[in-house]
mmCIF file of C-alpha atoms in Angstrom:
data_model
loop_
_atom_site.group_PDB
_atom_site.id
_atom_site.type_symbol
_atom_site.label_atom_id
_atom_site.label_comp_id
_atom_site.label_asym_id
_atom_site.label_seq_id
_atom_site.Cartn_x
_atom_site.Cartn_y
_atom_site.Cartn_z
ATOM 1 C CA MET I 1326 24.080 104.490 72.761
ATOM 2 C CA ARG I 1327 26.450 103.658 75.629
ATOM 3 C CA VAL I 1328 29.595 102.007 74.235
ATOM 4 C CA VAL I 1329 32.655 100.714 76.061
ATOM 5 C CA ILE I 1330 35.803 100.642 73.918
ATOM 6 C CA VAL I 1331 38.239 98.067 75.281
ATOM 7 C CA THR I 1332 41.510 98.700 73.493
ATOM 8 C CA GLU I 1333 44.961 97.150 73.714
ATOM 9 C CA SER I 1334 46.479 100.604 73.088
ATOM 10 C CA PHE I 1335 45.470 104.242 73.501
ATOM 11 C CA PRO I 1336 47.268 107.614 73.446
ATOM 12 C CA PRO I 1337 49.900 108.568 74.454
ATOM 13 C CA ASP I 1338 50.783 105.421 72.474
ATOM 14 C CA VAL I 1339 51.411 106.194 68.800
ATOM 15 C CA ASN I 1340 50.198 103.321 66.609
ATOM 16 C CA GLY I 1341 47.253 102.318 64.475
ATOM 17 C CA VAL I 1342 45.240 100.688 67.260
ATOM 18 C CA ALA I 1343 45.582 103.698 69.571
ATOM 19 C CA HIS I 1344 44.757 106.179 66.816
ATOM 20 C CA CYS I 1345 41.690 104.279 65.626
ATOM 21 C CA ALA I 1346 40.373 103.877 69.183
ATOM 22 C CA LEU I 1347 40.787 107.611 69.784
ATOM 23 C CA GLN I 1348 39.028 108.541 66.544
ATOM 24 C CA THR I 1349 36.201 106.129 67.354
ATOM 25 C CA ALA I 1350 35.695 107.665 70.799
ATOM 26 C CA ARG I 1351 35.753 111.169 69.305
ATOM 27 C CA HIS I 1352 33.174 110.329 66.679
ATOM 28 C CA LEU I 1353 30.819 108.601 69.088
ATOM 29 C CA ALA I 1354 30.953 111.589 71.425
ATOM 30 C CA ALA I 1355 30.427 114.008 68.533
ATOM 31 C CA ARG I 1356 27.331 112.076 67.440
ATOM 32 C CA GLY I 1357 25.816 112.302 70.924
ATOM 33 C CA HIS I 1358 26.649 108.783 72.105
ATOM 34 C CA GLU I 1359 28.343 107.997 75.423
ATOM 35 C CA PRO I 1360 31.662 106.155 75.003
ATOM 36 C CA LEU I 1361 34.001 104.943 77.729
ATOM 37 C CA VAL I 1362 37.551 103.742 77.005
ATOM 38 C CA ILE I 1363 39.342 100.972 78.917
ATOM 39 C CA ALA I 1364 43.070 100.782 78.091
ATOM 40 C CA PRO I 1365 46.420 99.693 79.543
ATOM 41 C CA ALA I 1366 48.101 102.203 81.839
ATOM 42 C CA ALA I 1367 50.799 104.291 80.169
ATOM 43 C CA ALA I 1368 54.458 104.002 81.163
ATOM 44 C CA ALA I 1369 54.413 107.423 82.838
ATOM 45 C CA ALA I 1370 51.921 110.069 83.824
ATOM 46 C CA ASP I 1371 50.477 111.862 80.820
ATOM 47 C CA ASP I 1372 47.847 114.520 80.182
ATOM 48 C CA CYS I 1373 46.231 112.625 77.275
ATOM 49 C CA ASP I 1374 43.352 111.341 79.385
ATOM 50 C CA ARG I 1375 42.442 114.879 80.445
ATOM 51 C CA THR I 1376 41.905 115.877 76.823
ATOM 52 C CA ALA I 1377 40.293 112.595 75.746
ATOM 53 C CA PRO I 1378 36.771 112.871 74.305
ATOM 54 C CA CYS I 1379 35.373 110.603 77.020
ATOM 55 C CA PRO I 1380 36.300 109.044 80.374
ATOM 56 C CA VAL I 1381 39.280 106.643 80.285
ATOM 57 C CA VAL I 1382 39.780 103.759 82.712
ATOM 58 C CA ARG I 1383 43.376 102.570 82.910
ATOM 59 C CA VAL I 1384 44.317 98.977 83.748
ATOM 60 C CA PRO I 1385 47.743 98.109 85.235
ATOM 61 C CA SER I 1386 50.223 97.048 82.555
ATOM 62 C CA LEU I 1387 53.794 95.957 81.917
ATOM 63 C CA PRO I 1388 56.103 96.703 78.969
ATOM 64 C CA LEU I 1389 56.408 93.979 76.356
ATOM 65 C CA PRO I 1390 59.856 92.360 76.741
ATOM 66 C CA GLY I 1391 62.174 93.653 74.032
ATOM 67 C CA TYR I 1392 59.680 96.283 72.922
ATOM 68 C CA PRO I 1393 59.011 98.635 75.861
ATOM 69 C CA GLN I 1394 56.931 101.014 73.733
ATOM 70 C CA VAL I 1395 54.170 98.368 73.777
ATOM 71 C CA ARG I 1396 52.327 97.871 77.066
ATOM 72 C CA VAL I 1397 50.463 94.666 77.928
ATOM 73 C CA ALA I 1398 47.565 94.859 80.375
ATOM 74 C CA LEU I 1399 47.630 92.731 83.522
ATOM 75 C CA PRO I 1400 44.598 90.776 84.778
ATOM 76 C CA SER I 1401 42.264 93.199 86.521
ATOM 77 C CA ARG I 1402 38.721 93.283 87.823
ATOM 78 C CA ARG I 1403 38.501 96.874 86.631
ATOM 79 C CA VAL I 1404 37.413 95.780 83.158
ATOM 80 C CA ALA I 1405 34.176 94.063 84.151
ATOM 81 C CA ALA I 1406 33.472 96.640 86.865
ATOM 82 C CA ALA I 1407 33.894 99.546 84.445
ATOM 83 C CA ILE I 1408 31.661 97.965 81.787
ATOM 84 C CA ALA I 1409 28.944 97.298 84.347
ATOM 85 C CA ALA I 1410 29.223 100.761 85.920
ATOM 86 C CA HIS I 1411 28.923 102.424 82.510
ATOM 87 C CA ARG I 1412 25.655 100.533 81.892
ATOM 88 C CA ALA I 1413 26.933 99.699 78.420
ATOM 89 C CA ASP I 1414 24.693 98.769 75.522
ATOM 90 C CA LEU I 1415 27.584 97.327 73.520
ATOM 91 C CA VAL I 1416 31.284 96.500 73.945
ATOM 92 C CA HIS I 1417 33.758 97.466 71.202
ATOM 93 C CA LEU I 1418 36.974 95.411 71.306
ATOM 94 C CA ALA I 1419 39.881 97.109 69.536
ATOM 95 C CA SER I 1420 42.440 94.550 68.343
ATOM 96 C CA PRO I 1421 41.516 92.133 71.150
ATOM 97 C CA PHE I 1422 44.342 89.952 72.411
ATOM 98 C CA VAL I 1423 44.933 90.318 76.168
ATOM 99 C CA LEU I 1424 42.767 93.106 77.574
ATOM 100 C CA GLY I 1425 40.204 92.459 74.859
ATOM 101 C CA VAL I 1426 39.759 88.865 75.974
ATOM 102 C CA ARG I 1427 38.780 90.088 79.423
ATOM 103 C CA GLY I 1428 36.442 92.594 77.814
ATOM 104 C CA MET I 1429 34.856 89.819 75.768
ATOM 105 C CA ALA I 1430 34.389 87.651 78.848
ATOM 106 C CA ALA I 1431 32.841 90.520 80.773
ATOM 107 C CA ALA I 1432 30.459 91.283 77.904
ATOM 108 C CA ALA I 1433 29.369 87.651 77.815
ATOM 109 C CA ARG I 1434 28.736 87.555 81.588
ATOM 110 C CA LEU I 1435 26.718 90.759 81.373
ATOM 111 C CA GLY I 1436 24.763 89.583 78.323
ATOM 112 C CA LEU I 1437 26.073 92.410 76.149
ATOM 113 C CA PRO I 1438 26.788 92.243 72.410
ATOM 114 C CA ALA I 1439 30.419 92.653 71.374
ATOM 115 C CA VAL I 1440 31.966 93.965 68.171
ATOM 116 C CA ALA I 1441 35.608 92.939 67.673
ATOM 117 C CA VAL I 1442 37.848 95.010 65.414
ATOM 118 C CA TYR I 1443 40.677 93.032 63.808
ATOM 119 C CA GLN I 1444 43.749 95.239 63.415
ATOM 120 C CA THR I 1445 46.946 93.264 64.082
ATOM 121 C CA ASP I 1446 48.412 90.438 62.003
ATOM 122 C CA LEU I 1447 49.489 88.299 64.949
ATOM 123 C CA ALA I 1448 50.421 85.412 62.673
ATOM 124 C CA GLY I 1449 52.787 87.683 60.746
ATOM 125 C CA TYR I 1450 54.321 88.880 63.994
ATOM 126 C CA ALA I 1451 54.805 85.276 65.107
ATOM 127 C CA ARG I 1452 56.764 84.602 61.911
ATOM 128 C CA THR I 1453 58.891 87.699 62.464
ATOM 129 C CA TYR I 1454 59.640 87.462 66.168
ATOM 130 C CA VAL I 1455 59.467 83.726 66.853
ATOM 131 C CA GLY I 1456 60.027 82.109 63.473
ATOM 132 C CA ALA I 1457 57.082 79.853 64.235
ATOM 133 C CA GLY I 1458 53.752 79.866 65.989
ATOM 134 C CA GLU I 1459 51.482 80.963 63.133
ATOM 135 C CA SER I 1460 49.018 78.159 63.845
ATOM 136 C CA ALA I 1461 48.890 79.055 67.524
ATOM 137 C CA ALA I 1462 48.367 82.714 66.666
ATOM 138 C CA TRP I 1463 45.447 81.874 64.397
ATOM 139 C CA ARG I 1464 43.920 79.633 67.065
ATOM 140 C CA ARG I 1465 44.025 82.589 69.437
ATOM 141 C CA ILE I 1466 42.540 84.950 66.862
ATOM 142 C CA ARG I 1467 39.803 82.461 65.984
ATOM 143 C CA ALA I 1468 38.894 81.867 69.637
ATOM 144 C CA VAL I 1469 38.698 85.565 70.464
ATOM 145 C CA HIS I 1470 36.796 86.703 67.393
ATOM 146 C CA SER I 1471 34.424 83.753 67.250
ATOM 147 C CA ALA I 1472 32.994 84.886 70.584
ATOM 148 C CA ALA I 1473 32.032 88.281 69.145
ATOM 149 C CA ASP I 1474 28.676 89.095 67.578
ATOM 150 C CA ARG I 1475 30.553 90.654 64.664
ATOM 151 C CA THR I 1476 34.188 91.009 63.594
ATOM 152 C CA LEU I 1477 35.181 94.045 61.559
ATOM 153 C CA ALA I 1478 38.111 93.641 59.160
ATOM 154 C CA PRO I 1479 39.934 96.741 57.861
ATOM 155 C CA SER I 1480 40.663 95.436 54.349
ATOM 156 C CA THR I 1481 39.532 92.798 51.899
ATOM 157 C CA ALA I 1482 42.805 90.902 52.412
ATOM 158 C CA ALA I 1483 42.257 90.809 56.177
ATOM 159 C CA LEU I 1484 38.625 89.768 55.729
ATOM 160 C CA ARG I 1485 39.693 86.928 53.442
ATOM 161 C CA ASP I 1486 42.368 85.763 55.909
ATOM 162 C CA LEU I 1487 39.901 85.711 58.781
ATOM 163 C CA GLU I 1488 37.313 83.749 56.831
ATOM 164 C CA GLN I 1489 39.897 81.266 55.542
ATOM 165 C CA HIS I 1490 40.961 80.601 59.137
ATOM 166 C CA GLY I 1491 37.451 79.881 60.337
ATOM 167 C CA VAL I 1492 36.333 83.226 61.763
ATOM 168 C CA GLU I 1493 32.641 83.810 61.080
ATOM 169 C CA ARG I 1494 30.417 86.905 61.004
ATOM 170 C CA VAL I 1495 33.108 89.089 59.452
ATOM 171 C CA ARG I 1496 32.297 92.398 57.766
ATOM 172 C CA LEU I 1497 34.449 95.090 56.186
ATOM 173 C CA TRP I 1498 35.129 98.333 58.071
ATOM 174 C CA PRO I 1499 38.039 100.415 56.696
ATOM 175 C CA ARG I 1500 39.827 103.292 58.418
ATOM 176 C CA GLY I 1501 39.354 107.005 58.070
ATOM 177 C CA VAL I 1502 41.946 109.689 57.453
ATOM 178 C CA ASP I 1503 42.132 113.295 58.594
ATOM 179 C CA THR I 1504 42.012 115.045 55.232
ATOM 180 C CA ALA I 1505 42.053 118.471 56.908
ATOM 181 C CA ARG I 1506 45.317 117.792 58.733
ATOM 182 C CA PHE I 1507 47.021 115.811 55.966
ATOM 183 C CA ARG I 1508 46.926 117.888 52.790
ATOM 184 C CA PRO I 1509 49.264 118.825 49.908
ATOM 185 C CA GLU I 1510 49.255 122.543 50.796
ATOM 186 C CA LEU I 1511 51.561 121.855 53.756
ATOM 187 C CA ARG I 1512 54.518 121.131 51.464
ATOM 188 C CA ASP I 1513 57.360 123.117 53.058
ATOM 189 C CA GLY I 1514 60.245 124.394 50.962
ATOM 190 C CA GLU I 1515 62.362 125.235 54.003
ATOM 191 C CA LEU I 1516 61.987 121.716 55.394
ATOM 192 C CA ARG I 1517 62.811 120.253 52.000
ATOM 193 C CA ARG I 1518 66.013 122.320 51.793
ATOM 194 C CA GLU I 1519 66.937 121.136 55.262
ATOM 195 C CA LEU I 1520 66.400 117.471 54.413
ATOM 196 C CA ALA I 1521 67.762 117.576 50.855
ATOM 197 C CA PRO I 1522 70.113 120.569 50.514
ATOM 198 C CA GLY I 1523 71.209 119.356 47.085
ATOM 199 C CA GLY I 1524 67.651 119.325 45.753
ATOM 200 C CA GLU I 1525 67.410 115.534 45.941
ATOM 201 C CA LEU I 1526 64.151 113.632 45.514
ATOM 202 C CA ILE I 1527 62.867 112.941 49.045
ATOM 203 C CA VAL I 1528 61.605 109.418 49.724
ATOM 204 C CA GLY I 1529 60.063 108.907 53.148
ATOM 205 C CA TYR I 1530 59.073 106.081 55.461
ATOM 206 C CA VAL I 1531 56.803 106.789 58.431
ATOM 207 C CA GLY I 1532 56.018 104.179 61.063
ATOM 208 C CA ARG I 1533 57.377 101.999 63.817
ATOM 209 C CA LEU I 1534 60.992 100.973 63.535
ATOM 210 C CA ALA I 1535 60.507 97.305 64.305
ATOM 211 C CA PRO I 1536 61.520 94.022 62.648
ATOM 212 C CA GLU I 1537 58.096 93.345 61.116
ATOM 213 C CA LYS I 1538 58.272 96.642 59.175
ATOM 214 C CA HIS I 1539 61.403 95.611 57.217
ATOM 215 C CA VAL I 1540 62.596 99.188 56.774
ATOM 216 C CA GLU I 1541 66.004 97.799 55.798
ATOM 217 C CA LEU I 1542 64.472 97.159 52.373
ATOM 218 C CA LEU I 1543 65.124 100.857 51.673
ATOM 219 C CA SER I 1544 68.876 100.185 51.493
ATOM 220 C CA GLY I 1545 68.858 100.142 47.684
ATOM 221 C CA VAL I 1546 66.820 103.345 47.560
ATOM 222 C CA CYS I 1547 69.490 105.058 49.671
ATOM 223 C CA GLU I 1548 72.043 104.295 46.957
ATOM 224 C CA LEU I 1549 70.071 105.857 44.109
ATOM 225 C CA PRO I 1550 71.737 109.022 42.810
ATOM 226 C CA GLY I 1551 69.792 112.190 43.538
ATOM 227 C CA VAL I 1552 67.608 110.513 46.159
ATOM 228 C CA ARG I 1553 67.412 111.267 49.889
ATOM 229 C CA VAL I 1554 65.716 108.781 52.217
ATOM 230 C CA VAL I 1555 63.986 110.132 55.319
ATOM 231 C CA VAL I 1556 62.864 107.809 58.133
ATOM 232 C CA VAL I 1557 60.240 109.013 60.633
ATOM 233 C CA GLY I 1558 59.456 106.993 63.749
ATOM 234 C CA ASP I 1559 61.076 105.145 66.597
ATOM 235 C CA GLY I 1560 61.208 101.619 67.939
ATOM 236 C CA PRO I 1561 63.495 98.734 68.849
ATOM 237 C CA SER I 1562 65.115 98.505 65.400
ATOM 238 C CA GLU I 1563 66.326 102.100 65.275
ATOM 239 C CA ALA I 1564 69.975 101.362 66.112
ATOM 240 C CA SER I 1565 70.278 98.541 63.582
ATOM 241 C CA LEU I 1566 68.513 100.603 60.902
ATOM 242 C CA ARG I 1567 70.900 103.515 61.404
ATOM 243 C CA THR I 1568 73.672 101.044 60.615
ATOM 244 C CA ALA I 1569 71.835 99.488 57.667
ATOM 245 C CA LEU I 1570 70.805 102.863 56.199
ATOM 246 C CA PRO I 1571 73.771 105.150 56.953
ATOM 247 C CA LYS I 1572 72.786 107.686 54.284
ATOM 248 C CA ALA I 1573 69.225 108.109 55.535
ATOM 249 C CA ALA I 1574 68.015 110.980 57.706
ATOM 250 C CA PHE I 1575 66.328 109.760 60.904
ATOM 251 C CA LEU I 1576 63.853 112.318 62.226
ATOM 252 C CA GLY I 1577 62.519 110.385 65.236
ATOM 253 C CA ARG I 1578 58.866 110.351 66.181
ATOM 254 C CA ARG I 1579 56.755 113.135 64.683
ATOM 255 C CA THR I 1580 53.078 113.721 65.422
ATOM 256 C CA GLY I 1581 50.220 116.088 64.638
ATOM 257 C CA ASP I 1582 50.792 119.053 62.385
ATOM 258 C CA ASP I 1583 54.546 118.456 62.404
ATOM 259 C CA LEU I 1584 54.028 114.989 60.933
ATOM 260 C CA ALA I 1585 51.588 116.369 58.358
ATOM 261 C CA ARG I 1586 54.217 118.884 57.219
ATOM 262 C CA VAL I 1587 56.756 116.083 56.763
ATOM 263 C CA PHE I 1588 54.297 113.959 54.766
ATOM 264 C CA ALA I 1589 53.418 116.805 52.410
ATOM 265 C CA SER I 1590 57.102 117.594 51.854
ATOM 266 C CA LEU I 1591 57.907 114.131 50.512
ATOM 267 C CA ASP I 1592 58.156 113.308 46.809
ATOM 268 C CA VAL I 1593 57.490 109.586 47.293
ATOM 269 C CA PHE I 1594 56.230 107.622 50.277
ATOM 270 C CA ALA I 1595 57.682 104.110 50.601
ATOM 271 C CA HIS I 1596 56.170 101.536 52.918
ATOM 272 C CA THR I 1597 57.976 98.230 53.363
ATOM 273 C CA GLY I 1598 56.036 96.128 55.898
ATOM 274 C CA PRO I 1599 54.256 93.089 54.412
ATOM 275 C CA TYR I 1600 51.955 92.376 57.391
ATOM 276 C CA GLU I 1601 49.665 95.408 57.361
ATOM 277 C CA THR I 1602 45.994 94.688 57.921
ATOM 278 C CA PHE I 1603 45.310 98.233 56.712
ATOM 279 C CA CYS I 1604 48.289 100.675 56.738
ATOM 280 C CA GLN I 1605 47.156 104.069 57.937
ATOM 281 C CA THR I 1606 50.380 105.819 56.939
ATOM 282 C CA VAL I 1607 49.683 104.982 53.284
ATOM 283 C CA GLN I 1608 46.348 106.823 53.572
ATOM 284 C CA GLU I 1609 48.022 109.788 55.260
ATOM 285 C CA ALA I 1610 50.595 109.990 52.467
ATOM 286 C CA MET I 1611 47.822 109.823 49.872
ATOM 287 C CA ALA I 1612 45.870 112.564 51.629
ATOM 288 C CA SER I 1613 49.077 114.619 51.481
ATOM 289 C CA GLY I 1614 49.171 114.222 47.699
ATOM 290 C CA VAL I 1615 52.212 111.929 47.705
ATOM 291 C CA PRO I 1616 52.564 108.870 45.420
ATOM 292 C CA VAL I 1617 53.063 105.606 47.290
ATOM 293 C CA VAL I 1618 55.307 102.575 46.845
ATOM 294 C CA ALA I 1619 54.036 99.656 48.943
ATOM 295 C CA PRO I 1620 54.014 95.851 49.056
ATOM 296 C CA ALA I 1621 51.307 94.081 47.080
ATOM 297 C CA ALA I 1622 50.038 92.450 50.264
ATOM 298 C CA GLY I 1623 47.470 93.136 52.963
ATOM 299 C CA GLY I 1624 45.896 96.541 53.402
ATOM 300 C CA PRO I 1625 47.830 98.390 50.667
ATOM 301 C CA LEU I 1626 46.062 96.269 48.048
ATOM 302 C CA ASP I 1627 42.855 98.185 48.843
ATOM 303 C CA LEU I 1628 44.557 101.562 49.027
ATOM 304 C CA VAL I 1629 47.101 101.826 46.213
ATOM 305 C CA GLY I 1630 45.936 101.789 42.615
ATOM 306 C CA HIS I 1631 48.987 100.455 40.761
ATOM 307 C CA GLY I 1632 50.124 103.007 38.195
ATOM 308 C CA ARG I 1633 47.361 105.407 39.264
ATOM 309 C CA THR I 1634 48.075 106.453 42.869
ATOM 310 C CA GLY I 1635 51.425 104.727 43.247
ATOM 311 C CA LEU I 1636 53.176 101.432 42.629
ATOM 312 C CA LEU I 1637 52.744 98.017 44.251
ATOM 313 C CA VAL I 1638 55.798 95.779 44.496
ATOM 314 C CA ALA I 1639 56.574 92.209 45.498
ATOM 315 C CA PRO I 1640 56.681 91.936 49.311
ATOM 316 C CA GLY I 1641 60.155 91.664 50.796
ATOM 317 C CA ASP I 1642 61.915 92.539 47.538
ATOM 318 C CA ALA I 1643 64.448 95.349 48.071
ATOM 319 C CA ASP I 1644 65.275 95.482 44.367
ATOM 320 C CA ALA I 1645 61.600 95.948 43.495
ATOM 321 C CA VAL I 1646 61.311 98.822 45.985
ATOM 322 C CA ARG I 1647 64.425 100.445 44.538
ATOM 323 C CA ASP I 1648 63.248 100.035 40.952
ATOM 324 C CA ALA I 1649 59.807 101.464 41.725
ATOM 325 C CA VAL I 1650 61.331 104.536 43.331
ATOM 326 C CA ARG I 1651 63.765 104.864 40.446
ATOM 327 C CA GLY I 1652 60.870 104.817 37.988
ATOM 328 C CA LEU I 1653 58.977 107.517 39.871
ATOM 329 C CA ALA I 1654 62.137 109.592 40.245
ATOM 330 C CA ALA I 1655 62.655 109.543 36.485
ATOM 331 C CA ASP I 1656 59.074 110.556 35.667
ATOM 332 C CA PRO I 1657 57.954 113.775 37.406
ATOM 333 C CA ASP I 1658 54.708 113.821 35.415
ATOM 334 C CA LEU I 1659 53.807 110.371 36.729
ATOM 335 C CA ARG I 1660 54.642 111.460 40.279
ATOM 336 C CA THR I 1661 52.404 114.496 39.949
ATOM 337 C CA ALA I 1662 49.540 112.521 38.430
ATOM 338 C CA CYS I 1663 49.772 109.791 41.086
ATOM 339 C CA GLY I 1664 49.914 112.330 43.890
ATOM 340 C CA GLN I 1665 46.834 114.154 42.638
ATOM 341 C CA ALA I 1666 44.936 110.913 42.116
ATOM 342 C CA ALA I 1667 45.952 109.735 45.590
ATOM 343 C CA ARG I 1668 44.469 112.824 47.223
ATOM 344 C CA THR I 1669 41.261 112.461 45.228
ATOM 345 C CA ALA I 1670 40.984 108.775 46.171
ATOM 346 C CA VAL I 1671 40.921 109.439 49.929
ATOM 347 C CA GLU I 1672 38.879 112.644 50.071
ATOM 348 C CA GLY I 1673 35.715 110.692 50.847
ATOM 349 C CA ARG I 1674 37.333 108.575 53.570
ATOM 350 C CA THR I 1675 37.095 111.013 56.466
ATOM 351 C CA TRP I 1676 36.771 109.718 60.014
ATOM 352 C CA ALA I 1677 33.229 111.131 60.108
ATOM 353 C CA VAL I 1678 32.200 108.955 57.154
ATOM 354 C CA ILE I 1679 33.959 105.870 58.528
ATOM 355 C CA GLY I 1680 32.621 106.533 62.025
ATOM 356 C CA ASP I 1681 29.061 106.592 60.759
ATOM 357 C CA LEU I 1682 29.653 103.226 59.081
ATOM 358 C CA LEU I 1683 30.767 101.874 62.465
ATOM 359 C CA ILE I 1684 27.619 103.160 64.141
ATOM 360 C CA ASP I 1685 25.623 101.350 61.442
ATOM 361 C CA HIS I 1686 27.445 98.123 62.372
ATOM 362 C CA TYR I 1687 26.594 98.707 66.033
ATOM 363 C CA ALA I 1688 22.928 99.264 65.174
ATOM 364 C CA GLU I 1689 22.757 96.064 63.131
ATOM 365 C CA VAL I 1690 24.354 94.038 65.931
ATOM 366 C CA LEU I 1691 22.033 95.509 68.547
ATOM 367 C CA GLY I 1692 19.035 94.887 66.279
ATOM 368 C CA ALA I 1693 20.025 91.269 65.705
ATOM 369 C CA ARG I 1694 20.515 90.711 69.442
ATOM 370 C CA THR I 1695 17.117 92.241 70.205
ATOM 371 C CA ALA I 1696 15.456 90.104 67.538
ATOM 372 C CA ALA I 1697 17.116 86.965 68.896
ATOM 373 C CA VAL I 1698 15.894 87.700 72.433
ATOM 374 C CA ALA I 1699 12.366 88.397 71.168
ATOM 375 C CA ALA I 1700 12.315 85.106 69.273
#
């Protein structure tokens, strides 16, 4: 199968869209298929494309105003030309918004089926960054995804949102996790002594430092006695968060095995963003054997078993986050039980398993298109 993955983000970017697109390309190549990636050009020269599992076509891009870590593709004829030159059987649109729209249009002109993967809560971002515009965001989402043969939602909450806003042909496709990289055995006593020299309970956040993540909700956790908050990531909110969380340790961006070591060395993982369509960092914490505190909204609803693998709290409630952490801090047996159950819960969610489910979706879409043409 010849598949073109048109993605709004790809390594060296570090985010959920980029990571999922990379894992998809890897799995397709490993299964003997022929993927091609089309992505925005990175800010600077990077060796990522040389080590990518397939050819990568880069489209000129500009940094998003106020958030330079995010690149937005410019209009380019390269998209349609690359899809045609690859002789694609199917076009995969990863979080389509700008570049994905051009990919969708090219697929339609070439008579190719398209599978659109919903990954970003644009309506939630509109509320955060603009204070309005939710209706416009949903109109955009509906227009883009309605043109696809199938939309894949990462969680039941996302699937329900899409259907309630008029998007049809939606199916569930969750995300995988690297259970070999993220594992409890990487817990590092030396790192723990460095981060919490007084033997404090270590509570970590991993992710972008941006307004929609609401990391400031950890302020109450920072004030708990015997607790050390560790923040991993970077982004436009870093300066304001250093002011809001003066007692927290900011480790910057961590990736690969270094990130896995940090995850495994936590006692509790706390996620604060209420707009997650999935929340990959929750899965990575669970794979690391760490109990999770997360909002009872979006993707975490599918991932966190309340009282079993962690605790779900009211979205946007700093007191609820603090109280959940306090409860886990006071009950080491519960922390241990939740951490063990968390690891068990994700052991069957490898990228190989999830990738095969995606290939099944492709096959169904291609079969339906063939049947429609025959009729």
